[in-house]
mmCIF file of C-alpha atoms and ligand atoms in Angstrom:
data_model
loop_
_atom_site.group_PDB
_atom_site.id
_atom_site.type_symbol
_atom_site.label_atom_id
_atom_site.label_comp_id
_atom_site.label_asym_id
_atom_site.label_seq_id
_atom_site.Cartn_x
_atom_site.Cartn_y
_atom_site.Cartn_z
ATOM 1 C CA MET A 21 9.006 6.780 0.290
ATOM 2 C CA ARG A 22 11.707 5.657 2.692
ATOM 3 C CA LEU A 23 11.431 3.784 5.967
ATOM 4 C CA ARG A 24 12.552 6.379 8.477
ATOM 5 C CA SER A 25 12.066 5.352 12.101
ATOM 6 C CA VAL A 26 10.436 3.152 14.676
ATOM 7 C CA GLU A 27 8.928 4.540 17.855
ATOM 8 C CA LEU A 28 8.980 2.153 20.820
ATOM 9 C CA GLU A 29 7.659 2.423 24.364
ATOM 10 C CA VAL A 30 9.820 0.806 26.999
ATOM 11 C CA PRO A 31 10.262 0.693 30.778
ATOM 12 C CA ASP A 32 13.592 2.188 31.910
ATOM 13 C CA SER A 33 14.054 4.059 28.655
ATOM 14 C CA PRO A 34 17.363 5.628 29.819
ATOM 15 C CA ALA A 35 18.920 2.158 30.083
ATOM 16 C CA ALA A 36 17.489 1.117 26.717
ATOM 17 C CA ALA A 37 18.764 4.319 25.110
ATOM 18 C CA ALA A 38 22.195 3.847 26.656
ATOM 19 C CA PHE A 39 22.390 0.338 25.176
ATOM 20 C CA MET A 40 21.330 1.474 21.715
ATOM 21 C CA ARG A 41 23.873 4.317 21.853
ATOM 22 C CA ASP A 42 26.880 2.841 23.624
ATOM 23 C CA VAL A 43 26.590 -0.766 22.475
ATOM 24 C CA TRP A 44 24.488 -0.860 19.303
ATOM 25 C CA GLY A 45 26.175 2.199 17.812
ATOM 26 C CA LEU A 46 23.472 4.819 17.328
ATOM 27 C CA ALA A 47 24.117 8.504 18.002
ATOM 28 C CA PRO A 48 22.093 10.889 20.204
ATOM 29 C CA ALA A 49 19.404 12.861 18.408
ATOM 30 C CA GLY A 50 17.837 14.735 21.320
ATOM 31 C CA THR A 51 15.183 14.220 23.947
ATOM 32 C CA ARG A 52 11.652 15.549 24.368
ATOM 33 C CA SER A 53 9.633 14.988 27.507
ATOM 34 C CA ARG A 54 9.685 11.198 28.125
ATOM 35 C CA THR A 55 11.247 10.340 24.746
ATOM 36 C CA THR A 56 14.885 9.789 23.756
ATOM 37 C CA TYR A 57 15.781 9.912 20.049
ATOM 38 C CA LEU A 58 18.711 8.114 18.441
ATOM 39 C CA ARG A 59 20.013 8.494 14.914
ATOM 40 C CA GLY A 60 22.222 6.619 12.462
ATOM 41 C CA THR A 61 25.000 7.934 10.248
ATOM 42 C CA GLY A 62 22.643 8.552 7.309
ATOM 43 C CA ASP A 63 20.460 11.551 6.577
ATOM 44 C CA HIS A 64 17.403 10.735 8.706
ATOM 45 C CA PRO A 65 16.885 12.984 11.746
ATOM 46 C CA TYR A 66 16.483 9.871 13.887
ATOM 47 C CA LEU A 67 15.860 6.126 13.523
ATOM 48 C CA LEU A 68 14.642 5.078 16.946
ATOM 49 C CA ALA A 69 12.490 6.815 19.544
ATOM 50 C CA LEU A 70 12.297 5.312 23.033
ATOM 51 C CA THR A 71 9.483 6.616 25.212
ATOM 52 C CA GLU A 72 9.250 5.788 28.905
ATOM 53 C CA ALA A 73 6.222 3.581 29.604
ATOM 54 C CA ALA A 74 5.005 0.981 32.082
ATOM 55 C CA SER A 75 5.249 -1.866 29.554
ATOM 56 C CA PRO A 76 6.918 -2.434 26.161
ATOM 57 C CA ALA A 77 4.977 -1.551 23.015
ATOM 58 C CA ILE A 78 5.574 -0.667 19.402
ATOM 59 C CA ALA A 79 3.911 2.724 19.059
ATOM 60 C CA THR A 80 4.505 3.659 15.417
ATOM 61 C CA ILE A 81 6.452 2.908 12.244
ATOM 62 C CA THR A 82 7.324 6.022 10.252
ATOM 63 C CA PHE A 83 7.956 6.479 6.537
ATOM 64 C CA ALA A 84 9.251 9.700 5.011
ATOM 65 C CA GLY A 85 8.971 11.196 1.546
ATOM 66 C CA SER A 86 8.366 14.446 -0.288
ATOM 67 C CA ALA A 87 5.269 16.524 0.467
ATOM 68 C CA GLY A 88 3.891 15.468 -2.912
ATOM 69 C CA GLU A 89 4.414 11.793 -2.174
ATOM 70 C CA VAL A 90 2.732 12.093 1.210
ATOM 71 C CA ASP A 91 -0.227 14.002 -0.257
ATOM 72 C CA ALA A 92 -0.616 11.381 -2.989
ATOM 73 C CA LEU A 93 -0.584 8.600 -0.390
ATOM 74 C CA HIS A 94 -3.199 10.428 1.684
ATOM 75 C CA ALA A 95 -5.459 10.538 -1.364
ATOM 76 C CA ARG A 96 -4.746 6.862 -2.006
ATOM 77 C CA VAL A 97 -5.704 5.929 1.570
ATOM 78 C CA VAL A 98 -8.990 7.817 1.230
ATOM 79 C CA ALA A 99 -9.657 6.212 -2.156
ATOM 80 C CA ALA A 100 -8.995 2.776 -0.630
ATOM 81 C CA GLY A 101 -11.927 3.390 1.714
ATOM 82 C CA VAL A 102 -9.871 3.543 4.895
ATOM 83 C CA PRO A 103 -11.549 5.691 7.592
ATOM 84 C CA ALA A 104 -10.205 9.237 7.101
ATOM 85 C CA PRO A 105 -6.579 9.169 8.240
ATOM 86 C CA ALA A 106 -5.681 11.856 10.756
ATOM 87 C CA ARG A 107 -3.740 14.747 9.214
ATOM 88 C CA VAL A 108 -0.916 16.116 11.375
ATOM 89 C CA VAL A 109 0.327 19.645 10.671
ATOM 90 C CA GLU A 110 3.686 19.125 12.355
ATOM 91 C CA PHE A 111 4.916 15.969 14.077
ATOM 92 C CA ASP A 112 6.618 16.772 17.382
ATOM 93 C CA ASP A 113 9.809 14.845 16.651
ATOM 94 C CA PRO A 114 13.309 15.771 15.455
ATOM 95 C CA GLY A 115 13.031 16.667 11.771
ATOM 96 C CA GLY A 116 9.471 17.955 12.153
ATOM 97 C CA GLY A 117 7.302 17.781 9.055
ATOM 98 C CA GLY A 118 3.600 17.166 8.624
ATOM 99 C CA GLY A 119 1.729 14.191 7.276
ATOM 100 C CA PHE A 120 -0.811 11.677 8.453
ATOM 101 C CA VAL A 121 -1.354 8.644 10.645
ATOM 102 C CA VAL A 122 -3.122 5.482 9.581
ATOM 103 C CA ARG A 123 -3.896 2.210 11.358
ATOM 104 C CA GLY A 124 -3.007 -1.066 9.660
ATOM 105 C CA ALA A 125 -5.012 -4.267 9.474
ATOM 106 C CA GLU A 126 -4.026 -5.556 12.927
ATOM 107 C CA GLY A 127 -3.613 -2.365 14.943
ATOM 108 C CA GLN A 128 -0.255 -1.277 13.557
ATOM 109 C CA THR A 129 0.162 2.505 13.449
ATOM 110 C CA PHE A 130 1.936 3.870 10.391
ATOM 111 C CA ARG A 131 3.004 7.513 10.109
ATOM 112 C CA LEU A 132 3.715 9.150 6.770
ATOM 113 C CA VAL A 133 5.874 12.251 7.127
ATOM 114 C CA ALA A 134 6.802 14.898 4.558
ATOM 115 C CA GLU A 135 10.539 15.529 4.922
ATOM 116 C CA VAL A 136 11.375 19.166 5.603
ATOM 117 C CA ALA A 137 15.149 18.864 5.514
ATOM 118 C CA ARG A 138 17.582 15.974 5.624
ATOM 119 C CA ALA A 139 20.089 15.624 8.452
ATOM 120 C CA GLU A 140 23.813 15.996 7.851
ATOM 121 C CA PRO A 141 25.308 12.472 7.576
ATOM 122 C CA LEU A 142 27.870 11.430 10.194
ATOM 123 C CA ALA A 143 31.345 10.171 9.269
ATOM 124 C CA ASP A 144 31.412 6.701 10.849
ATOM 125 C CA ARG A 145 31.763 3.731 8.493
ATOM 126 C CA LEU A 146 30.993 1.133 11.148
ATOM 127 C CA GLY A 147 27.830 2.569 12.671
ATOM 128 C CA PRO A 148 24.250 1.780 11.610
ATOM 129 C CA ILE A 149 23.284 4.027 8.675
ATOM 130 C CA ALA A 150 19.489 3.758 8.618
ATOM 131 C CA LEU A 151 16.667 1.324 9.180
ATOM 132 C CA THR A 152 16.276 -0.999 6.246
ATOM 133 C CA HIS A 153 13.258 -3.005 7.347
ATOM 134 C CA VAL A 154 10.823 -3.742 10.129
ATOM 135 C CA VAL A 155 9.244 -7.177 10.430
ATOM 136 C CA LEU A 156 5.901 -7.487 12.195
ATOM 137 C CA ASN A 157 4.273 -10.647 13.447
ATOM 138 C CA ALA A 158 0.734 -10.960 12.165
ATOM 139 C CA LEU A 159 -2.284 -13.185 12.575
ATOM 140 C CA ASP A 160 -3.111 -12.736 8.883
ATOM 141 C CA ARG A 161 0.099 -11.709 7.143
ATOM 142 C CA ASP A 162 -1.484 -11.460 3.727
ATOM 143 C CA ALA A 163 -4.278 -9.183 4.960
ATOM 144 C CA CYS A 164 -1.650 -6.944 6.574
ATOM 145 C CA ALA A 165 0.395 -6.867 3.371
ATOM 146 C CA LYS A 166 -2.729 -6.193 1.286
ATOM 147 C CA PHE A 167 -3.511 -3.172 3.438
ATOM 148 C CA VAL A 168 -0.149 -1.490 2.871
ATOM 149 C CA ILE A 169 -0.210 -2.436 -0.828
ATOM 150 C CA ASP A 170 -3.728 -1.085 -1.427
ATOM 151 C CA ALA A 171 -3.684 1.905 0.923
ATOM 152 C CA LEU A 172 -0.016 2.927 1.025
ATOM 153 C CA GLY A 173 1.215 1.895 -2.406
ATOM 154 C CA PHE A 174 3.649 -0.804 -1.343
ATOM 155 C CA ARG A 175 4.562 -3.576 -3.791
ATOM 156 C CA LEU A 176 4.726 -7.272 -3.041
ATOM 157 C CA ALA A 177 8.367 -8.437 -3.155
ATOM 158 C CA ASP A 178 8.323 -12.071 -2.072
ATOM 159 C CA ARG A 179 6.217 -14.597 -0.260
ATOM 160 C CA THR A 180 7.683 -17.525 1.657
ATOM 161 C CA ARG A 181 6.060 -20.202 3.782
ATOM 162 C CA HIS A 182 6.035 -17.907 6.830
ATOM 163 C CA MET A 183 6.582 -14.374 5.589
ATOM 164 C CA THR A 184 5.246 -11.789 3.159
ATOM 165 C CA PHE A 185 7.760 -9.111 2.079
ATOM 166 C CA VAL A 186 6.720 -5.701 0.725
ATOM 167 C CA ARG A 187 8.736 -2.741 -0.544
ATOM 168 C CA CYS A 188 8.212 1.008 -0.937
ATOM 169 C CA ASN A 189 11.283 1.745 -3.103
ATOM 170 C CA ASN A 190 13.961 -0.354 -4.794
ATOM 171 C CA ALA A 191 15.158 -1.996 -1.565
ATOM 172 C CA HIS A 192 13.824 -5.572 -1.561
ATOM 173 C CA HIS A 193 11.697 -4.976 1.520
ATOM 174 C CA ALA A 194 10.961 -2.202 3.992
ATOM 175 C CA LEU A 195 8.287 -4.197 5.782
ATOM 176 C CA ALA A 196 7.563 -7.867 6.145
ATOM 177 C CA PHE A 197 4.763 -9.667 7.926
ATOM 178 C CA ALA A 198 5.499 -12.989 9.604
ATOM 179 C CA HIS A 199 2.827 -15.545 10.391
ATOM 180 C CA ALA A 200 2.315 -15.703 14.152
ATOM 181 C CA GLU A 201 -0.319 -16.172 16.823
ATOM 182 C CA LEU A 202 0.187 -12.692 18.253
ATOM 183 C CA PRO A 203 0.521 -9.355 16.429
ATOM 184 C CA ALA A 204 3.794 -7.815 17.650
ATOM 185 C CA LEU A 205 7.189 -6.523 16.622
ATOM 186 C CA ASN A 206 9.323 -9.325 15.183
ATOM 187 C CA HIS A 207 12.515 -7.293 14.679
ATOM 188 C CA VAL A 208 14.046 -4.049 13.452
ATOM 189 C CA ALA A 209 16.923 -4.171 10.950
ATOM 190 C CA PHE A 210 19.677 -1.573 10.672
ATOM 191 C CA GLU A 211 21.532 -1.093 7.409
ATOM 192 C CA MET A 212 25.321 -1.264 7.667
ATOM 193 C CA ALA A 213 27.878 -0.101 5.090
ATOM 194 C CA ASP A 214 29.000 -3.586 4.075
ATOM 195 C CA ILE A 215 29.697 -7.125 5.314
ATOM 196 C CA ASP A 216 32.808 -5.870 7.107
ATOM 197 C CA ALA A 217 30.711 -3.466 9.157
ATOM 198 C CA VAL A 218 28.318 -6.285 10.110
ATOM 199 C CA MET A 219 31.170 -8.627 11.061
ATOM 200 C CA LYS A 220 33.180 -6.017 12.968
ATOM 201 C CA ASN A 221 30.092 -5.115 15.014
ATOM 202 C CA ILE A 222 29.508 -8.808 15.783
ATOM 203 C CA GLY A 223 33.100 -8.948 17.035
ATOM 204 C CA ARG A 224 32.649 -5.785 19.066
ATOM 205 C CA LEU A 225 29.455 -7.092 20.699
ATOM 206 C CA ARG A 226 31.121 -10.457 21.391
ATOM 207 C CA ASP A 227 33.821 -8.554 23.292
ATOM 208 C CA LEU A 228 30.988 -7.154 25.426
ATOM 209 C CA GLY A 229 29.632 -10.637 26.101
ATOM 210 C CA LEU A 230 26.789 -10.531 23.543
ATOM 211 C CA ALA A 231 26.475 -13.341 21.013
ATOM 212 C CA PRO A 232 24.109 -13.224 18.017
ATOM 213 C CA ALA A 233 20.766 -14.946 18.549
ATOM 214 C CA TRP A 234 20.891 -15.823 14.822
ATOM 215 C CA GLY A 235 23.761 -15.342 12.445
ATOM 216 C CA PRO A 236 25.935 -14.245 10.901
ATOM 217 C CA GLY A 237 24.408 -15.609 7.756
ATOM 218 C CA ARG A 238 22.836 -14.710 4.436
ATOM 219 C CA HIS A 239 19.067 -14.561 3.955
ATOM 220 C CA GLY A 240 17.084 -15.931 1.028
ATOM 221 C CA PRO A 241 14.582 -13.166 0.108
ATOM 222 C CA GLY A 242 16.521 -9.889 -0.078
ATOM 223 C CA ASN A 243 19.833 -11.796 -0.153
ATOM 224 C CA ASN A 244 21.062 -9.682 2.778
ATOM 225 C CA VAL A 245 23.756 -10.569 5.258
ATOM 226 C CA PHE A 246 22.378 -10.666 8.792
ATOM 227 C CA ALA A 247 23.137 -10.934 12.493
ATOM 228 C CA TYR A 248 20.345 -10.742 15.099
ATOM 229 C CA PHE A 249 20.838 -9.772 18.719
ATOM 230 C CA ILE A 250 18.349 -9.602 21.588
ATOM 231 C CA THR A 251 18.715 -6.279 23.393
ATOM 232 C CA PRO A 252 18.594 -6.145 27.216
ATOM 233 C CA PHE A 253 15.174 -4.464 26.924
ATOM 234 C CA GLY A 254 13.804 -7.421 25.019
ATOM 235 C CA ALA A 255 13.733 -6.324 21.376
ATOM 236 C CA SER A 256 15.234 -8.316 18.518
ATOM 237 C CA MET A 257 17.515 -6.095 16.433
ATOM 238 C CA GLU A 258 19.431 -6.951 13.257
ATOM 239 C CA TYR A 259 22.595 -5.652 11.663
ATOM 240 C CA THR A 260 22.271 -6.166 7.916
ATOM 241 C CA ALA A 261 24.058 -5.316 4.664
ATOM 242 C CA GLU A 262 23.843 -5.918 0.914
ATOM 243 C CA VAL A 263 20.031 -5.842 0.777
ATOM 244 C CA GLN A 264 19.058 -6.666 -2.792
ATOM 245 C CA ARG A 265 17.846 -3.796 -5.000
ATOM 246 C CA VAL A 266 14.909 -4.667 -7.225
ATOM 247 C CA ASP A 267 12.670 -2.972 -9.773
ATOM 248 C CA ASP A 268 9.331 -3.757 -11.354
ATOM 249 C CA SER A 269 10.931 -6.523 -13.428
ATOM 250 C CA TYR A 270 11.581 -8.509 -10.238
ATOM 251 C CA ARG A 271 9.668 -11.772 -10.229
ATOM 252 C CA VAL A 272 7.746 -12.156 -6.964
ATOM 253 C CA GLY A 273 8.862 -15.392 -5.350
ATOM 254 C CA THR A 274 6.598 -18.052 -3.867
ATOM 255 C CA PRO A 275 7.070 -20.502 -0.984
ATOM 256 C CA GLU A 276 8.286 -23.045 -3.560
ATOM 257 C CA ASP A 277 11.091 -20.670 -4.601
ATOM 258 C CA TRP A 278 12.271 -20.038 -1.051
ATOM 259 C CA LYS A 279 13.447 -23.118 0.725
ATOM 260 C CA TRP A 280 16.587 -23.333 2.824
ATOM 261 C CA PRO A 281 19.212 -25.752 1.565
ATOM 262 C CA PRO A 282 18.937 -29.059 3.510
ATOM 263 C CA ASN A 283 19.924 -28.652 7.174
ATOM 264 C CA ARG A 284 20.565 -24.936 6.703
ATOM 265 C CA ILE A 285 19.079 -21.789 8.259
ATOM 266 C CA ASP A 286 21.138 -19.405 6.149
ATOM 267 C CA HIS A 287 22.634 -19.629 2.681
ATOM 268 C CA TRP A 288 26.222 -19.867 3.895
ATOM 269 C CA GLY A 289 25.479 -22.758 6.217
ATOM 270 C CA VAL A 290 27.360 -21.202 9.109
ATOM 271 C CA SER A 291 24.699 -19.714 11.387
ATOM 272 C CA THR A 292 23.047 -21.020 14.504
ATOM 273 C CA ARG A 293 19.659 -19.832 15.732
ATOM 274 C CA ASP A 294 18.412 -19.466 19.310
ATOM 275 C CA ASN A 295 14.709 -20.057 18.727
ATOM 276 C CA ALA A 296 13.760 -19.704 22.405
ATOM 277 C CA ARG A 297 15.295 -16.230 22.784
ATOM 278 C CA LEU A 298 14.046 -15.032 19.407
ATOM 279 C CA GLY A 299 10.559 -16.366 20.125
ATOM 280 C CA ALA A 300 10.405 -14.570 23.475
ATOM 281 C CA ALA A 301 11.614 -11.297 21.934
ATOM 282 C CA GLU A 302 8.925 -11.507 19.257
ATOM 283 C CA LYS A 303 6.203 -11.399 21.913
ATOM 284 C CA THR A 304 7.584 -8.441 23.877
ATOM 285 C CA PHE A 305 6.669 -5.324 21.848
ATOM 286 C CA ARG A 306 2.941 -5.376 21.128
ATOM 287 C CA PHE A 307 0.628 -2.848 19.543
ATOM 288 C CA ARG A 308 -1.346 -0.557 21.817
ATOM 289 C CA PRO A 309 -5.117 -1.051 21.431
HETATM 290 FE FE1 FE2 B 9 15.431 -8.889 8.985
#
């Protein structure tokens, strides 16, 4: 399975879509009713859906795979004792495809979609390619991780003092759950071609008056290069590159394995972090009841 897209609800969705297109670097992928779709340069039909709503919310997180993979996961969900997940014949989004919808341990909504056809990649080396991970704040991060491991076949990748990382292919993590007092969207990370693409986009956003809220730097778990920005509509978004590839021989790390070097909040020792802005962003996009 591959992480495909995130579907957000947001007031003034045209302004949010314009930012994600004109500033962040996504490309138009169509509109339907109250929803604007934006894509990356990779082969997913879209990465981000922005639906007009009275208040911000994270509606769904969508994973894509073959019809066989999705059917096998549906059977796994049923076998795990989860209340019968709703089957959808055809999702009404760019790319189409059927699948099912399942609720996570703290109200998260996950969609599993059987890919019908892949989109034609775009020739733009500097633009975001795809989503590489979504981090969710959780009251009980280990219960949330256990749900996606047991019901959706994820594998535990690493566990730090605050976060539990899980993967659904050989990318170090597609989801992570961060300990928090409120279930909500922590951030969405976009995969870039390389460090140059991350750095050149930081420079481009600086020219527009936007400084990273954290970064650039290099993470511990996943070893990826990162730069976080807070969008004008209140979401924390990350440019990232060089996410570690792992297989079943990867040793799952523990909090003891993952400590920052003294006085550091990245492994290069160059980044600063705006905790107030990041903390506010992490409370903005909540799950609908
Ligand atoms: Fe991240």
